Short mmCIF file of C-alpha atoms in Angstrom, two decimals:
data_model
loop_
_atom_site.label_atom_id
_atom_site.label_comp_id
_atom_site.label_asym_id
_atom_site.label_seq_id
_atom_site.Cartn_x
_atom_site.Cartn_y
_atom_site.Cartn_z
CA MET A 1 4.63 6.24 -42.47
CA GLN A 2 8.10 6.59 -41.01
CA ILE A 3 8.94 4.04 -38.31
CA ILE A 4 11.74 4.34 -35.76
CA THR A 5 13.59 1.04 -36.00
CA SER A 6 16.82 1.63 -34.12
CA THR A 7 17.24 1.62 -30.36
CA GLN A 8 20.22 3.92 -31.00
CA ASN A 9 17.99 6.61 -32.48
CA LYS A 10 19.03 9.94 -30.92
CA ARG A 11 15.51 10.86 -29.77
CA ILE A 12 14.91 7.41 -28.28
CA LYS A 13 18.23 7.49 -26.40
CA GLU A 14 17.30 10.85 -24.90
CA ARG A 15 13.80 9.71 -23.90
CA ALA A 16 15.17 6.49 -22.38
CA LYS A 17 17.18 8.61 -19.94
CA LEU A 18 13.86 9.62 -18.35
CA LEU A 19 13.75 6.21 -16.68
CA LYS A 20 16.32 7.71 -14.28
CA LYS A 21 15.31 10.20 -11.59
CA LYS A 22 18.27 12.54 -12.18
CA ASP A 23 17.23 13.01 -15.79
CA ARG A 24 13.58 13.52 -14.88
CA ASP A 25 14.65 16.17 -12.39
CA LYS A 26 16.99 17.79 -14.90
CA THR A 27 14.58 17.95 -17.83
CA GLY A 28 11.18 18.27 -16.16
CA TYR A 29 9.83 15.37 -18.24
CA PHE A 30 8.73 11.84 -17.34
CA LEU A 31 7.35 8.71 -19.02
CA VAL A 32 3.97 7.01 -18.71
CA GLU A 33 2.92 3.62 -20.06
CA GLY A 34 -0.33 2.01 -21.18
CA SER A 35 -3.48 3.29 -22.85
CA HIS A 36 -5.18 4.32 -19.60
CA MET A 37 -2.26 6.45 -18.42
CA ILE A 38 -1.87 7.98 -21.88
CA GLN A 39 -5.52 9.04 -21.90
CA GLU A 40 -5.26 10.45 -18.36
CA ALA A 41 -2.18 12.44 -19.36
CA LEU A 42 -3.92 13.74 -22.49
CA GLN A 43 -6.95 14.79 -20.44
CA ALA A 44 -4.66 16.61 -18.01
CA GLN A 45 -2.94 18.35 -20.95
CA VAL A 46 0.55 17.18 -19.95
CA LEU A 47 1.16 14.73 -22.84
CA ASP A 48 3.91 15.95 -25.21
CA GLU A 49 4.89 12.89 -27.25
CA LEU A 50 3.35 9.48 -27.89
CA TYR A 51 5.28 6.40 -29.02
CA VAL A 52 3.28 3.42 -30.28
CA ALA A 53 4.50 -0.10 -31.02
CA GLU A 54 4.28 -1.14 -34.66
CA GLY A 55 0.99 -2.96 -35.28
CA SER A 56 -0.78 -1.26 -32.36
CA THR A 57 -3.30 1.56 -32.56
CA LEU A 58 -4.61 4.03 -30.01
CA SER A 59 -7.82 5.87 -30.86
CA ILE A 60 -7.02 9.34 -29.59
CA ASP A 61 -6.57 12.67 -31.34
CA PHE A 62 -2.83 13.05 -30.81
CA PRO A 63 0.22 12.58 -33.11
CA GLN A 64 1.65 9.07 -32.77
CA ILE A 65 5.25 8.05 -33.43
CA VAL A 66 5.42 4.41 -34.55
CA CYS A 67 8.35 2.31 -33.32
CA THR A 68 9.44 -1.30 -33.57
CA GLN A 69 8.94 -3.40 -30.44
CA PRO A 70 12.61 -3.30 -29.35
CA VAL A 71 12.52 0.51 -29.56
CA ILE A 72 9.36 0.74 -27.45
CA ASN A 73 10.83 -1.69 -24.93
CA ARG A 74 13.84 0.55 -24.48
CA LEU A 75 11.48 3.21 -23.12
CA SER A 76 9.65 0.80 -20.81
CA HIS A 77 10.42 -0.25 -17.23
CA GLN A 78 8.37 -3.44 -17.59
CA GLN A 79 9.64 -6.90 -18.41
CA SER A 80 6.90 -7.69 -20.93
CA ASP A 81 6.44 -5.93 -24.27
CA ALA A 82 5.03 -2.41 -23.96
CA LYS A 83 2.61 -0.94 -26.52
CA TYR A 84 2.25 2.75 -25.68
CA ILE A 85 4.73 5.17 -24.12
CA GLY A 86 3.99 8.83 -23.46
CA VAL A 87 6.39 11.66 -22.67
CA CYS A 88 4.82 14.18 -20.27
CA HIS A 89 5.90 17.43 -18.69
CA LYS A 90 5.77 18.07 -14.97
CA VAL A 91 3.32 20.64 -13.66
CA ASN A 92 3.82 23.03 -10.76
CA HIS A 93 1.00 22.62 -8.25
CA THR A 94 -0.19 25.73 -6.45
CA LYS A 95 -3.57 24.90 -4.91
CA LYS A 96 -4.07 26.93 -1.74
CA ASP A 97 -7.69 26.29 -0.73
CA ILE A 98 -7.28 23.00 1.11
CA LYS A 99 -9.45 21.27 3.70
CA ARG A 100 -8.16 17.69 3.79
CA VAL A 101 -4.51 16.79 3.23
CA LEU A 102 -2.13 13.88 3.62
CA LEU A 103 1.46 14.27 4.76
CA LEU A 104 3.96 11.49 4.01
CA ASP A 105 7.02 11.20 6.22
CA ASP A 106 9.71 9.28 4.29
CA VAL A 107 7.39 6.69 2.72
CA GLN A 108 9.92 4.73 0.69
CA ASP A 109 8.11 2.26 -1.54
CA PRO A 110 6.98 3.68 -4.93
CA GLY A 111 3.99 1.34 -4.98
CA ASN A 112 2.86 2.58 -1.56
CA VAL A 113 3.20 6.23 -2.55
CA GLY A 114 1.29 5.63 -5.78
CA THR A 115 -1.50 3.74 -4.03
CA ILE A 116 -1.82 6.50 -1.43
CA PHE A 117 -2.24 9.02 -4.27
CA ARG A 118 -4.99 6.91 -5.81
CA THR A 119 -6.74 6.60 -2.44
CA ALA A 120 -6.47 10.30 -1.62
CA TYR A 121 -7.91 11.32 -4.98
CA SER A 122 -10.70 8.75 -4.75
CA PHE A 123 -11.84 10.04 -1.34
CA GLY A 124 -11.69 13.73 -2.18
CA TYR A 125 -8.50 14.85 -0.44
CA ASP A 126 -7.07 18.12 -1.69
CA LYS A 127 -3.32 17.75 -1.51
CA ILE A 128 -0.41 15.49 -0.55
CA PHE A 129 2.74 16.87 1.05
CA LEU A 130 5.77 14.60 0.81
CA SER A 131 8.99 14.83 2.79
CA LYS A 132 12.07 15.13 0.63
CA HIS A 133 13.11 11.52 1.26
CA CYS A 134 9.85 9.97 0.07
CA ALA A 135 9.83 7.86 -3.08
CA ASP A 136 9.79 9.83 -6.32
CA VAL A 137 6.24 10.48 -7.54
CA TYR A 138 7.55 10.26 -11.13
CA ASN A 139 9.15 6.85 -10.64
CA PRO A 140 7.51 4.53 -13.24
CA LYS A 141 6.26 2.18 -10.49
CA THR A 142 4.77 5.09 -8.56
CA ILE A 143 3.08 6.49 -11.67
CA GLN A 144 1.55 3.13 -12.54
CA SER A 145 0.22 2.72 -8.99
CA THR A 146 -1.44 6.14 -9.04
CA GLN A 147 -3.64 5.01 -11.97
CA GLY A 148 -3.60 8.58 -13.25
CA SER A 149 -4.49 10.32 -9.99
CA LEU A 150 -1.18 12.21 -9.93
CA PHE A 151 -2.46 14.20 -12.93
CA HIS A 152 -5.43 15.47 -10.92
CA LEU A 153 -4.19 15.72 -7.33
CA ASP A 154 -2.12 18.56 -5.93
CA PHE A 155 1.19 17.52 -4.33
CA ALA A 156 4.51 19.00 -3.27
CA TYR A 157 7.84 17.93 -1.77
CA VAL A 158 8.37 20.05 1.32
CA ASP A 159 10.04 20.47 4.68
CA LEU A 160 7.38 18.52 6.56
CA MET A 161 7.93 20.19 9.93
CA GLU A 162 7.56 23.68 8.51
CA THR A 163 4.54 22.63 6.48
CA ILE A 164 2.77 21.19 9.52
CA LYS A 165 3.40 24.40 11.46
CA ASN A 166 2.00 26.46 8.59
CA LEU A 167 -1.08 24.25 8.30
CA GLN A 168 -1.71 24.54 12.03
CA LYS A 169 -1.60 28.33 11.70
CA GLN A 170 -4.46 27.91 9.20
CA ASN A 171 -6.44 25.99 11.85
CA ILE A 172 -5.89 22.66 10.11
CA ARG A 173 -5.71 19.98 12.80
CA ILE A 174 -2.93 17.44 12.25
CA PHE A 175 -3.45 13.76 13.12
CA GLY A 176 -0.50 11.40 13.25
CA SER A 177 -1.01 7.72 12.51
CA ALA A 178 1.02 5.93 15.17
CA LEU A 179 1.08 3.01 17.56
CA HIS A 180 1.88 5.13 20.58
CA LYS A 181 0.81 5.12 24.22
CA ASP A 182 -0.90 8.48 23.69
CA SER A 183 -2.72 7.55 20.47
CA GLN A 184 -6.50 7.15 20.42
CA ASN A 185 -8.73 4.63 18.69
CA LEU A 186 -9.82 5.77 15.25
CA GLN A 187 -13.48 5.25 16.14
CA ASP A 188 -13.14 7.68 19.08
CA ILE A 189 -11.65 10.55 17.11
CA VAL A 190 -13.69 13.71 16.61
CA VAL A 191 -12.82 14.85 13.09
CA PRO A 192 -13.02 18.57 12.25
CA GLU A 193 -13.88 20.00 8.84
CA THR A 194 -10.26 20.73 8.04
CA PHE A 195 -7.53 18.26 8.93
CA GLY A 196 -4.33 16.56 7.87
CA ILE A 197 -3.18 12.97 8.34
CA VAL A 198 0.51 12.12 8.73
CA LEU A 199 1.68 8.67 7.57
CA GLY A 200 5.17 7.40 8.25
CA HIS A 201 8.03 5.28 6.97
CA GLU A 202 7.22 1.60 6.34
CA GLY A 203 9.75 0.43 8.93
CA HIS A 204 9.93 2.95 11.76
CA GLY A 205 6.82 5.05 11.22
CA ILE A 206 6.66 8.79 11.82
CA CYS A 207 9.84 10.34 13.20
CA ASP A 208 9.72 11.67 16.77
CA ASP A 209 10.04 15.33 15.77
CA ILE A 210 6.98 15.07 13.52
CA LEU A 211 5.05 13.04 16.12
CA ASN A 212 5.63 15.77 18.68
CA LEU A 213 4.19 18.37 16.31
CA CYS A 214 0.93 16.49 15.69
CA ASP A 215 -2.17 17.78 17.46
CA GLN A 216 -3.44 14.26 18.05
CA LEU A 217 -2.26 10.69 17.48
CA VAL A 218 -4.56 7.99 16.16
CA HIS A 219 -4.34 4.24 15.56
CA ILE A 220 -6.55 1.76 13.74
CA GLU A 221 -8.03 -0.80 16.11
CA MET A 222 -7.03 -4.38 15.20
CA GLU A 223 -7.47 -7.83 16.68
CA GLN A 224 -4.37 -9.55 15.35
CA PHE A 225 -1.33 -7.80 13.87
CA GLU A 226 -0.17 -4.54 15.42
CA SER A 227 0.27 -2.65 12.19
CA LEU A 228 -0.83 -2.52 8.55
CA ASN A 229 0.92 -1.73 5.30
CA VAL A 230 1.09 2.08 5.11
CA ALA A 231 -1.02 2.25 1.94
CA VAL A 232 -3.72 0.06 3.53
CA ALA A 233 -3.67 2.19 6.68
CA ALA A 234 -3.96 5.31 4.53
CA ALA A 235 -7.06 3.94 2.80
CA ILE A 236 -8.80 3.15 6.10
CA LEU A 237 -7.92 6.49 7.67
CA CYS A 238 -8.86 8.48 4.57
CA TYR A 239 -12.25 6.83 4.30
CA GLU A 240 -13.16 6.87 7.98
CA MET A 241 -12.04 10.44 8.60
CA ARG A 242 -13.69 11.70 5.43
CA TYR A 243 -17.08 9.99 5.61
CA ASN A 244 -17.63 8.60 9.11
CA LYS A 245 -17.06 11.74 11.16
#
């Protein structure tokens, strides 16, 4: 069995570029790490190449390229030794029949974006719309935080204002999560069958222009701190508005 032993191998150097957003955008490819993410990518039929550290095995029906540990580590964003690296292709999402959506207004942290994806998929939301200044969904930290949900959940980077207007034309009511004098307690909200929830930037929340477009503002009632981490707030809102209507 041939083993890639050099970190200067031409193919490895090209794949390592995918750790950078500009190269992911240019090529349409991205990297995933770990056995769970590899299996999710294979199930979603987006896995194109699989690199495995020498001495490791992965029991899946897919060609495996064996590499020495330094070679595998060159493809990894983690500090510790990686074992499995997959190269995947991006997929264009076109789902149109949507009832429950999330809209992210400049959410910056990759871990927050990834966790929101995992939450939305877990609670049966149909799609996530992201403003163009949100964290990159294909950032390695975002991908890891999604736990594979990005392979199964529709999403798109959009002009958020135009998207909200279009959703409203489809009779999808838009709720903005905000600590605002006009916002209502979550427990008092009447949730329709079709709706969207807007979540904002970790520091300054939803921008004023987007707030003014929302049909209704909502806040999570709390006894101590005023606000929650955006991913935690997303989980509470997604669950309550999905199941406790």
